[in-house]
Amino acid sequence: MEEYTILRQFADSWMLLLLFIFFIGIVIWVFRPGASKEYKDTANIPFRHEDKPAEPEEARK
């Protein structure tokens, strides 16, 4: 058999199954109980500091 044919058959069968199981694992990891606290904390990172961007020169006058 050619190397391409062997790799193609592997990709069409076992690799497809492996990647599907990996995808399901990621989905379960994302929607696991208790994950929302971590995601809310990560989403609020930009709002933790009170640093503000510089005001435009027109507003200072």
mmCIF file with all atom_site columns, C-alpha atoms in Angstrom:
data_model
loop_
_atom_site.group_PDB
_atom_site.id
_atom_site.type_symbol
_atom_site.label_atom_id
_atom_site.label_alt_id
_atom_site.label_comp_id
_atom_site.label_asym_id
_atom_site.label_entity_id
_atom_site.label_seq_id
_atom_site.pdbx_PDB_ins_code
_atom_site.Cartn_x
_atom_site.Cartn_y
_atom_site.Cartn_z
_atom_site.occupancy
_atom_site.B_iso_or_equiv
_atom_site.pdbx_formal_charge
_atom_site.auth_seq_id
_atom_site.auth_comp_id
_atom_site.auth_asym_id
_atom_site.auth_atom_id
_atom_site.pdbx_PDB_model_num
ATOM 1  C CA . MET A 1 1  ? 0.000   0.000  0.000  1.00 0.00 ? 1  MET A CA 1
ATOM 2  C CA . GLU A 1 2  ? 1.088   3.507  -0.591 1.00 0.00 ? 2  GLU A CA 1
ATOM 3  C CA . GLU A 1 3  ? 1.934   5.661  2.368  1.00 0.00 ? 3  GLU A CA 1
ATOM 4  C CA . TYR A 1 4  ? -0.736  8.185  1.360  1.00 0.00 ? 4  TYR A CA 1
ATOM 5  C CA . THR A 1 5  ? -3.447  5.514  1.329  1.00 0.00 ? 5  THR A CA 1
ATOM 6  C CA . ILE A 1 6  ? -2.469  4.260  4.773  1.00 0.00 ? 6  ILE A CA 1
ATOM 7  C CA . LEU A 1 7  ? -2.422  7.772  6.236  1.00 0.00 ? 7  LEU A CA 1
ATOM 8  C CA . ARG A 1 8  ? -5.704  8.612  4.538  1.00 0.00 ? 8  ARG A CA 1
ATOM 9  C CA . GLN A 1 9  ? -7.422  5.556  6.003  1.00 0.00 ? 9  GLN A CA 1
ATOM 10 C CA . PHE A 1 10 ? -6.025  6.365  9.458  1.00 0.00 ? 10 PHE A CA 1
ATOM 11 C CA . ALA A 1 11 ? -7.230  9.973  9.212  1.00 0.00 ? 11 ALA A CA 1
ATOM 12 C CA . ASP A 1 12 ? -10.680 8.894  8.068  1.00 0.00 ? 12 ASP A CA 1
ATOM 13 C CA . SER A 1 13 ? -11.166 6.443  10.914 1.00 0.00 ? 13 SER A CA 1
ATOM 14 C CA . TRP A 1 14 ? -9.147  6.622  14.122 1.00 0.00 ? 14 TRP A CA 1
ATOM 15 C CA . MET A 1 15 ? -8.008  10.233 13.901 1.00 0.00 ? 15 MET A CA 1
ATOM 16 C CA . LEU A 1 16 ? -11.572 11.358 13.264 1.00 0.00 ? 16 LEU A CA 1
ATOM 17 C CA . LEU A 1 17 ? -12.689 9.463  16.353 1.00 0.00 ? 17 LEU A CA 1
ATOM 18 C CA . LEU A 1 18 ? -9.805  10.840 18.428 1.00 0.00 ? 18 LEU A CA 1
ATOM 19 C CA . LEU A 1 19 ? -10.514 14.447 17.415 1.00 0.00 ? 19 LEU A CA 1
ATOM 20 C CA . PHE A 1 20 ? -14.241 14.005 18.086 1.00 0.00 ? 20 PHE A CA 1
ATOM 21 C CA . ILE A 1 21 ? -13.512 12.712 21.597 1.00 0.00 ? 21 ILE A CA 1
ATOM 22 C CA . PHE A 1 22 ? -11.114 15.633 22.128 1.00 0.00 ? 22 PHE A CA 1
ATOM 23 C CA . PHE A 1 23 ? -13.835 18.076 21.012 1.00 0.00 ? 23 PHE A CA 1
ATOM 24 C CA . ILE A 1 24 ? -16.393 16.552 23.384 1.00 0.00 ? 24 ILE A CA 1
ATOM 25 C CA . GLY A 1 25 ? -13.832 16.780 26.207 1.00 0.00 ? 25 GLY A CA 1
ATOM 26 C CA . ILE A 1 26 ? -13.277 20.488 25.540 1.00 0.00 ? 26 ILE A CA 1
ATOM 27 C CA . VAL A 1 27 ? -17.042 21.145 25.502 1.00 0.00 ? 27 VAL A CA 1
ATOM 28 C CA . ILE A 1 28 ? -17.460 19.334 28.816 1.00 0.00 ? 28 ILE A CA 1
ATOM 29 C CA . TRP A 1 29 ? -14.493 21.272 30.282 1.00 0.00 ? 29 TRP A CA 1
ATOM 30 C CA . VAL A 1 30 ? -15.986 24.625 29.253 1.00 0.00 ? 30 VAL A CA 1
ATOM 31 C CA . PHE A 1 31 ? -19.473 23.933 30.614 1.00 0.00 ? 31 PHE A CA 1
ATOM 32 C CA . ARG A 1 32 ? -18.420 22.156 33.803 1.00 0.00 ? 32 ARG A CA 1
ATOM 33 C CA . PRO A 1 33 ? -19.999 23.240 37.087 1.00 0.00 ? 33 PRO A CA 1
ATOM 34 C CA . GLY A 1 34 ? -18.050 26.002 38.792 1.00 0.00 ? 34 GLY A CA 1
ATOM 35 C CA . ALA A 1 35 ? -16.443 27.308 35.616 1.00 0.00 ? 35 ALA A CA 1
ATOM 36 C CA . SER A 1 36 ? -18.628 30.422 35.443 1.00 0.00 ? 36 SER A CA 1
ATOM 37 C CA . LYS A 1 37 ? -16.796 32.045 38.382 1.00 0.00 ? 37 LYS A CA 1
ATOM 38 C CA . GLU A 1 38 ? -13.476 31.635 36.597 1.00 0.00 ? 38 GLU A CA 1
ATOM 39 C CA . TYR A 1 39 ? -14.865 33.005 33.329 1.00 0.00 ? 39 TYR A CA 1
ATOM 40 C CA . LYS A 1 40 ? -16.475 36.012 35.030 1.00 0.00 ? 40 LYS A CA 1
ATOM 41 C CA . ASP A 1 41 ? -13.190 36.801 36.762 1.00 0.00 ? 41 ASP A CA 1
ATOM 42 C CA . THR A 1 42 ? -11.310 36.582 33.464 1.00 0.00 ? 42 THR A CA 1
ATOM 43 C CA . ALA A 1 43 ? -13.897 38.731 31.682 1.00 0.00 ? 43 ALA A CA 1
ATOM 44 C CA . ASN A 1 44 ? -13.492 41.511 34.282 1.00 0.00 ? 44 ASN A CA 1
ATOM 45 C CA . ILE A 1 45 ? -9.695  41.811 33.967 1.00 0.00 ? 45 ILE A CA 1
ATOM 46 C CA . PRO A 1 46 ? -9.880  45.028 31.871 1.00 0.00 ? 46 PRO A CA 1
ATOM 47 C CA . PHE A 1 47 ? -12.014 46.717 34.542 1.00 0.00 ? 47 PHE A CA 1
ATOM 48 C CA . ARG A 1 48 ? -9.812  45.999 37.590 1.00 0.00 ? 48 ARG A CA 1
ATOM 49 C CA . HIS A 1 49 ? -7.687  49.146 37.375 1.00 0.00 ? 49 HIS A CA 1
ATOM 50 C CA . GLU A 1 50 ? -8.798  52.734 37.381 1.00 0.00 ? 50 GLU A CA 1
ATOM 51 C CA . ASP A 1 51 ? -6.253  53.844 34.783 1.00 0.00 ? 51 ASP A CA 1
ATOM 52 C CA . LYS A 1 52 ? -7.947  55.873 32.121 1.00 0.00 ? 52 LYS A CA 1
ATOM 53 C CA . PRO A 1 53 ? -6.793  56.798 28.644 1.00 0.00 ? 53 PRO A CA 1
ATOM 54 C CA . ALA A 1 54 ? -5.512  60.340 28.140 1.00 0.00 ? 54 ALA A CA 1
ATOM 55 C CA . GLU A 1 55 ? -8.198  62.897 27.437 1.00 0.00 ? 55 GLU A CA 1
ATOM 56 C CA . PRO A 1 56 ? -8.227  64.614 24.055 1.00 0.00 ? 56 PRO A CA 1
ATOM 57 C CA . GLU A 1 57 ? -6.646  68.083 23.983 1.00 0.00 ? 57 GLU A CA 1
ATOM 58 C CA . GLU A 1 58 ? -10.008 69.675 23.179 1.00 0.00 ? 58 GLU A CA 1
ATOM 59 C CA . ALA A 1 59 ? -11.489 68.436 26.454 1.00 0.00 ? 59 ALA A CA 1
ATOM 60 C CA . ARG A 1 60 ? -8.602  69.908 28.508 1.00 0.00 ? 60 ARG A CA 1
ATOM 61 C CA . LYS A 1 61 ? -9.162  73.475 27.269 1.00 0.00 ? 61 LYS A CA 1
#
